[in-house]
PDB file of C-alpha atoms in Angstrom:
ATOM      1  CA  MET A   1    -136.586 -95.352-275.020  1.00  0.00           C
ATOM      2  CA  GLY A   2    -138.529 -98.280-273.652  1.00  0.00           C
ATOM      3  CA  LEU A   3    -137.214-101.360-271.957  1.00  0.00           C
ATOM      4  CA  PHE A   4    -137.468-103.539-275.081  1.00  0.00           C
ATOM      5  CA  SER A   5    -137.091-100.952-277.846  1.00  0.00           C
ATOM      6  CA  ASP A   6    -134.014-100.676-280.052  1.00  0.00           C
ATOM      7  CA  ASN A   7    -133.822 -97.186-281.515  1.00  0.00           C
ATOM      8  CA  GLU A   8    -132.087 -96.409-284.794  1.00  0.00           C
ATOM      9  CA  HIS A   9    -129.554 -93.617-285.023  1.00  0.00           C
ATOM     10  CA  THR A  10    -130.220 -90.699-287.327  1.00  0.00           C
ATOM     11  CA  LEU A  11    -128.708 -90.511-290.842  1.00  0.00           C
ATOM     12  CA  GLY A  12    -126.262 -87.811-289.686  1.00  0.00           C
ATOM     13  CA  GLN A  13    -125.075 -89.977-286.788  1.00  0.00           C
ATOM     14  CA  ILE A  14    -124.717 -92.997-289.094  1.00  0.00           C
ATOM     15  CA  GLU A  15    -122.687 -90.964-291.600  1.00  0.00           C
ATOM     16  CA  ASN A  16    -120.400 -89.643-288.870  1.00  0.00           C
ATOM     17  CA  LEU A  17    -119.887 -93.153-287.431  1.00  0.00           C
ATOM     18  CA  ASN A  18    -119.112 -94.667-290.831  1.00  0.00           C
ATOM     19  CA  ILE A  19    -116.589 -91.903-291.582  1.00  0.00           C
ATOM     20  CA  MET A  20    -114.666 -92.675-288.371  1.00  0.00           C
ATOM     21  CA  LEU A  21    -114.793 -96.483-288.592  1.00  0.00           C
ATOM     22  CA  PRO A  22    -112.687 -98.805-290.741  1.00  0.00           C
ATOM     23  CA  GLU A  23    -114.544-100.124-293.783  1.00  0.00           C
ATOM     24  CA  LYS A  24    -115.168-103.598-292.363  1.00  0.00           C
ATOM     25  CA  PHE A  25    -117.086-102.101-289.393  1.00  0.00           C
ATOM     26  CA  ARG A  26    -119.369 -99.774-291.378  1.00  0.00           C
ATOM     27  CA  LYS A  27    -123.113-100.422-291.515  1.00  0.00           C
ATOM     28  CA  GLN A  28    -126.121 -98.868-293.248  1.00  0.00           C
ATOM     29  CA  ILE A  29    -128.220 -98.862-290.063  1.00  0.00           C
ATOM     30  CA  TRP A  30    -126.895 -98.443-286.519  1.00  0.00           C
ATOM     31  CA  LEU A  31    -129.008 -99.394-283.534  1.00  0.00           C
ATOM     32  CA  GLU A  32    -128.472 -98.593-279.869  1.00  0.00           C
ATOM     33  CA  SER A  33    -127.988-102.318-279.198  1.00  0.00           C
ATOM     34  CA  ASP A  34    -124.882-102.289-281.441  1.00  0.00           C
ATOM     35  CA  PHE A  35    -123.136-100.390-278.647  1.00  0.00           C
ATOM     36  CA  LYS A  36    -124.567-102.287-275.679  1.00  0.00           C
ATOM     37  CA  SER A  37    -124.990-105.984-276.537  1.00  0.00           C
ATOM     38  CA  GLU A  38    -122.168-108.502-276.845  1.00  0.00           C
ATOM     39  CA  PRO A  39    -120.138-108.317-278.967  1.00  0.00           C
ATOM     40  CA  SER A  40    -120.505-104.563-278.945  1.00  0.00           C
ATOM     41  CA  LEU A  41    -118.806-102.268-281.407  1.00  0.00           C
ATOM     42  CA  PHE A  42    -116.298-101.331-278.706  1.00  0.00           C
ATOM     43  CA  ASN A  43    -115.380-104.977-278.082  1.00  0.00           C
ATOM     44  CA  ARG A  44    -114.976-105.638-281.816  1.00  0.00           C
ATOM     45  CA  LEU A  45    -112.770-102.550-282.253  1.00  0.00           C
ATOM     46  CA  ASP A  46    -110.670-103.512-279.247  1.00  0.00           C
ATOM     47  CA  GLU A  47    -110.152-107.059-280.601  1.00  0.00           C
ATOM     48  CA  ALA A  48    -109.270-105.693-284.044  1.00  0.00           C
ATOM     49  CA  SER A  49    -106.727-103.392-282.396  1.00  0.00           C
ATOM     50  CA  ARG A  50    -105.118-106.310-280.508  1.00  0.00           C
ATOM     51  CA  VAL A  51    -104.947-108.429-283.683  1.00  0.00           C
ATOM     52  CA  SER A  52    -103.392-105.538-285.615  1.00  0.00           C
ATOM     53  CA  SER A  53    -100.886-104.945-282.838  1.00  0.00           C
ATOM     54  CA  ARG A  54     -99.815-108.622-282.834  1.00  0.00           C
ATOM     55  CA  SER A  55     -99.609-108.640-286.619  1.00  0.00           C
ATOM     56  CA  PHE A  56     -97.527-105.462-286.562  1.00  0.00           C
ATOM     57  CA  GLY A  57     -95.143-107.050-284.055  1.00  0.00           C
ATOM     58  CA  LEU A  58     -94.662-110.129-286.255  1.00  0.00           C
ATOM     59  CA  GLU A  59     -94.132-108.051-289.386  1.00  0.00           C
ATOM     60  CA  SER A  60     -91.728-105.810-287.488  1.00  0.00           C
ATOM     61  CA  GLU A  61     -89.624-108.852-286.519  1.00  0.00           C
ATOM     62  CA  LYS A  62     -89.603-110.107-290.121  1.00  0.00           C
ATOM     63  CA  LEU A  63     -88.486-106.668-291.309  1.00  0.00           C
ATOM     64  CA  LYS A  64     -85.715-106.586-288.700  1.00  0.00           C
ATOM     65  CA  VAL A  65     -84.401-109.971-289.901  1.00  0.00           C
ATOM     66  CA  LYS A  66     -84.477-108.797-293.526  1.00  0.00           C
ATOM     67  CA  LYS A  67     -82.706-105.538-292.675  1.00  0.00           C
ATOM     68  CA  GLU A  68     -79.966-107.485-290.880  1.00  0.00           C
ATOM     69  CA  SER A  69     -79.440-109.719-293.914  1.00  0.00           C
ATOM     70  CA  ILE A  70     -79.083-106.863-296.448  1.00  0.00           C
ATOM     71  CA  PRO A  71     -75.337-106.256-295.841  1.00  0.00           C
ATOM     72  CA  LYS A  72     -74.640-109.970-296.316  1.00  0.00           C
ATOM     73  CA  VAL A  73     -76.603-110.121-299.575  1.00  0.00           C
ATOM     74  CA  VAL A  74     -74.853-107.021-300.916  1.00  0.00           C
ATOM     75  CA  ALA A  75     -71.443-108.298-299.805  1.00  0.00           C
ATOM     76  CA  MET A  76     -71.992-111.688-301.430  1.00  0.00           C
ATOM     77  CA  ASN A  77     -72.495-109.928-304.783  1.00  0.00           C
ATOM     78  CA  ILE A  78     -68.967-108.468-304.795  1.00  0.00           C
ATOM     79  CA  ARG A  79     -66.784-110.263-307.325  1.00  0.00           C
ATOM     80  CA  ILE A  80     -63.423-111.601-306.158  1.00  0.00           C
ATOM     81  CA  PHE A  81     -60.363-111.861-308.402  1.00  0.00           C
ATOM     82  CA  ASN A  82     -56.900-113.178-307.674  1.00  0.00           C
ATOM     83  CA  THR A  83     -55.422-111.085-310.458  1.00  0.00           C
ATOM     84  CA  VAL A  84     -55.582-107.363-311.185  1.00  0.00           C
ATOM     85  CA  PRO A  85     -58.462-106.668-313.580  1.00  0.00           C
ATOM     86  CA  PHE A  86     -57.681-104.474-316.594  1.00  0.00           C
ATOM     87  CA  ASP A  87     -58.374-100.761-316.123  1.00  0.00           C
ATOM     88  CA  ALA A  88     -59.669-101.051-312.545  1.00  0.00           C
ATOM     89  CA  GLU A  89     -59.580 -98.129-310.134  1.00  0.00           C
ATOM     90  CA  GLN A  90     -58.026 -99.164-306.852  1.00  0.00           C
ATOM     91  CA  LEU A  91     -59.821 -97.707-303.847  1.00  0.00           C
ATOM     92  CA  GLY A  92     -57.589 -99.081-301.109  1.00  0.00           C
ATOM     93  CA  MET A  93     -56.763-102.132-299.050  1.00  0.00           C
ATOM     94  CA  ILE A  94     -59.044-104.156-296.820  1.00  0.00           C
ATOM     95  CA  ASP A  95     -57.641-106.579-294.300  1.00  0.00           C
ATOM     96  CA  ILE A  96     -59.503-108.613-291.735  1.00  0.00           C
ATOM     97  CA  GLY A  97     -58.086-111.063-289.280  1.00  0.00           C
ATOM     98  CA  VAL A  98     -59.962-113.695-287.350  1.00  0.00           C
ATOM     99  CA  THR A  99     -58.554-116.158-284.858  1.00  0.00           C
ATOM    100  CA  THR A 100     -60.318-119.499-284.873  1.00  0.00           C
ATOM    101  CA  LYS A 101     -59.871-122.649-282.815  1.00  0.00           C
ATOM    102  CA  PHE A 102     -59.363-125.786-284.862  1.00  0.00           C
ATOM    103  CA  SER A 103     -59.146-128.993-282.872  1.00  0.00           C
ATOM    104  CA  ALA A 104     -56.910-131.035-285.171  1.00  0.00           C
ATOM    105  CA  ASN A 105     -53.495-130.420-283.644  1.00  0.00           C
ATOM    106  CA  SER A 106     -50.489-132.007-285.241  1.00  0.00           C
ATOM    107  CA  SER A 107     -47.051-132.464-283.799  1.00  0.00           C
ATOM    108  CA  GLY A 108     -45.500-132.111-287.235  1.00  0.00           C
ATOM    109  CA  ASP A 109     -43.498-135.299-286.627  1.00  0.00           C
ATOM    110  CA  ARG A 110     -45.759-138.195-287.605  1.00  0.00           C
ATOM    111  CA  PHE A 111     -43.239-140.885-286.693  1.00  0.00           C
ATOM    112  CA  ALA A 112     -42.488-139.574-283.178  1.00  0.00           C
ATOM    113  CA  ASN A 113     -44.715-142.228-281.607  1.00  0.00           C
ATOM    114  CA  GLY A 114     -43.853-144.986-284.041  1.00  0.00           C
ATOM    115  CA  PHE A 115     -46.205-146.674-286.453  1.00  0.00           C
ATOM    116  CA  VAL A 116     -49.225-146.402-284.105  1.00  0.00           C
ATOM    117  CA  GLY A 117     -48.725-142.626-283.777  1.00  0.00           C
ATOM    118  CA  TYR A 118     -48.457-142.351-287.552  1.00  0.00           C
ATOM    119  CA  ALA A 119     -51.698-144.308-288.018  1.00  0.00           C
ATOM    120  CA  ILE A 120     -53.533-142.206-285.396  1.00  0.00           C
ATOM    121  CA  GLU A 121     -52.395-138.917-286.948  1.00  0.00           C
ATOM    122  CA  ASN A 122     -53.411-140.124-290.419  1.00  0.00           C
ATOM    123  CA  ALA A 123     -56.856-141.098-289.106  1.00  0.00           C
ATOM    124  CA  ILE A 124     -57.235-137.657-287.487  1.00  0.00           C
ATOM    125  CA  ASP A 125     -56.124-135.951-290.711  1.00  0.00           C
ATOM    126  CA  ASP A 126     -58.581-138.039-292.743  1.00  0.00           C
ATOM    127  CA  ALA A 127     -61.492-137.141-290.426  1.00  0.00           C
ATOM    128  CA  TRP A 128     -60.447-133.488-290.499  1.00  0.00           C
ATOM    129  CA  ALA A 129     -60.227-133.437-294.297  1.00  0.00           C
ATOM    130  CA  LYS A 130     -63.756-134.846-294.631  1.00  0.00           C
ATOM    131  CA  ASN A 131     -65.125-132.341-292.091  1.00  0.00           C
ATOM    132  CA  ASN A 132     -66.148-128.963-293.530  1.00  0.00           C
ATOM    133  CA  ILE A 133     -65.543-126.836-290.402  1.00  0.00           C
ATOM    134  CA  GLN A 134     -62.428-125.282-291.896  1.00  0.00           C
ATOM    135  CA  ASP A 135     -64.193-124.473-295.167  1.00  0.00           C
ATOM    136  CA  ASN A 136     -67.155-122.949-293.312  1.00  0.00           C
ATOM    137  CA  THR A 137     -64.791-120.836-291.212  1.00  0.00           C
ATOM    138  CA  VAL A 138     -62.991-119.568-294.323  1.00  0.00           C
ATOM    139  CA  ASN A 139     -66.346-118.633-295.872  1.00  0.00           C
ATOM    140  CA  GLU A 140     -67.374-116.763-292.706  1.00  0.00           C
ATOM    141  CA  VAL A 141     -64.094-114.823-292.738  1.00  0.00           C
ATOM    142  CA  LYS A 142     -64.565-114.057-296.450  1.00  0.00           C
ATOM    143  CA  LEU A 143     -68.082-112.751-295.766  1.00  0.00           C
ATOM    144  CA  LYS A 144     -66.743-110.519-292.959  1.00  0.00           C
ATOM    145  CA  LEU A 145     -64.112-109.200-295.377  1.00  0.00           C
ATOM    146  CA  LEU A 146     -66.751-108.423-298.006  1.00  0.00           C
ATOM    147  CA  GLU A 147     -69.009-106.727-295.449  1.00  0.00           C
ATOM    148  CA  LYS A 148     -66.090-104.600-294.219  1.00  0.00           C
ATOM    149  CA  CYS A 149     -65.263-103.727-297.834  1.00  0.00           C
ATOM    150  CA  ARG A 150     -68.826-102.445-298.392  1.00  0.00           C
ATOM    151  CA  ILE A 151     -68.600-100.328-295.230  1.00  0.00           C
ATOM    152  CA  VAL A 152     -65.168 -98.822-295.939  1.00  0.00           C
ATOM    153  CA  TYR A 153     -65.658 -98.472-299.718  1.00  0.00           C
ATOM    154  CA  PRO A 154     -69.422 -98.340-300.441  1.00  0.00           C
ATOM    155  CA  SER A 155     -68.879 -97.838-304.176  1.00  0.00           C
ATOM    156  CA  SER A 156     -66.695-100.936-304.558  1.00  0.00           C
ATOM    157  CA  ASN A 157     -67.918-103.796-306.709  1.00  0.00           C
ATOM    158  CA  MET A 158     -64.919-106.152-306.736  1.00  0.00           C
ATOM    159  CA  ILE A 159     -61.912-107.315-304.762  1.00  0.00           C
ATOM    160  CA  PHE A 160     -58.681-108.333-306.423  1.00  0.00           C
ATOM    161  CA  ASN A 161     -55.470-109.881-305.117  1.00  0.00           C
ATOM    162  CA  TYR A 162     -57.616-111.899-302.725  1.00  0.00           C
ATOM    163  CA  ASP A 163     -55.451-114.027-300.453  1.00  0.00           C
ATOM    164  CA  ILE A 164     -56.048-116.253-297.439  1.00  0.00           C
ATOM    165  CA  ASP A 165     -53.212-117.041-295.057  1.00  0.00           C
ATOM    166  CA  PHE A 166     -53.322-119.470-292.134  1.00  0.00           C
ATOM    167  CA  ARG A 167     -50.920-119.022-289.241  1.00  0.00           C
ATOM    168  CA  GLU A 168     -51.042-121.347-286.296  1.00  0.00           C
ATOM    169  CA  ILE A 169     -50.606-119.561-283.012  1.00  0.00           C
ATOM    170  CA  GLY A 170     -48.303-121.860-281.051  1.00  0.00           C
ATOM    171  CA  SER A 171     -49.510-125.433-280.809  1.00  0.00           C
ATOM    172  CA  SER A 172     -52.855-124.502-279.257  1.00  0.00           C
ATOM    173  CA  GLY A 173     -54.965-125.216-282.314  1.00  0.00           C
ATOM    174  CA  ASN A 174     -55.737-121.478-282.618  1.00  0.00           C
ATOM    175  CA  VAL A 175     -55.327-120.342-286.207  1.00  0.00           C
ATOM    176  CA  PHE A 176     -55.096-116.748-287.408  1.00  0.00           C
ATOM    177  CA  ILE A 177     -56.779-116.367-290.801  1.00  0.00           C
TER     178      ILE A 177
END
């Protein structure tokens, strides 16, 4: 090999290289400079490996998010009835309790502080009624119930006698659902 020569590899070497390499790196003719000059084959393979590794990490995260959402999707497809469906096989009972803090406390006696107290409590009630925090909380509890149902009774496809009960715990604003 001279200082300025660029020797070709033999057909056997080229075949062996192309068998080992991914399709996008294969060539008909391989020269010695393909392994020495920039970007060399080694550099290109190393960069492709880094790109694949990053891509695998991103896809792995997407898969993890999808796997975590599967129980919710399955649970949301369970039908809920407030009456007993005809000819249904009862598997058992599911109960879930969640304590939530709601900030709209009420004394129960709207006239205790006179007309001003009554007006203030009505304004608070009006703001609370237009806010959807309570509805969102009920939906979260319902989803937890459905998820628990799928865990305890995997073959279940409906819930009947569905009931929600609110019990205030003292006057703290904590509500047991």
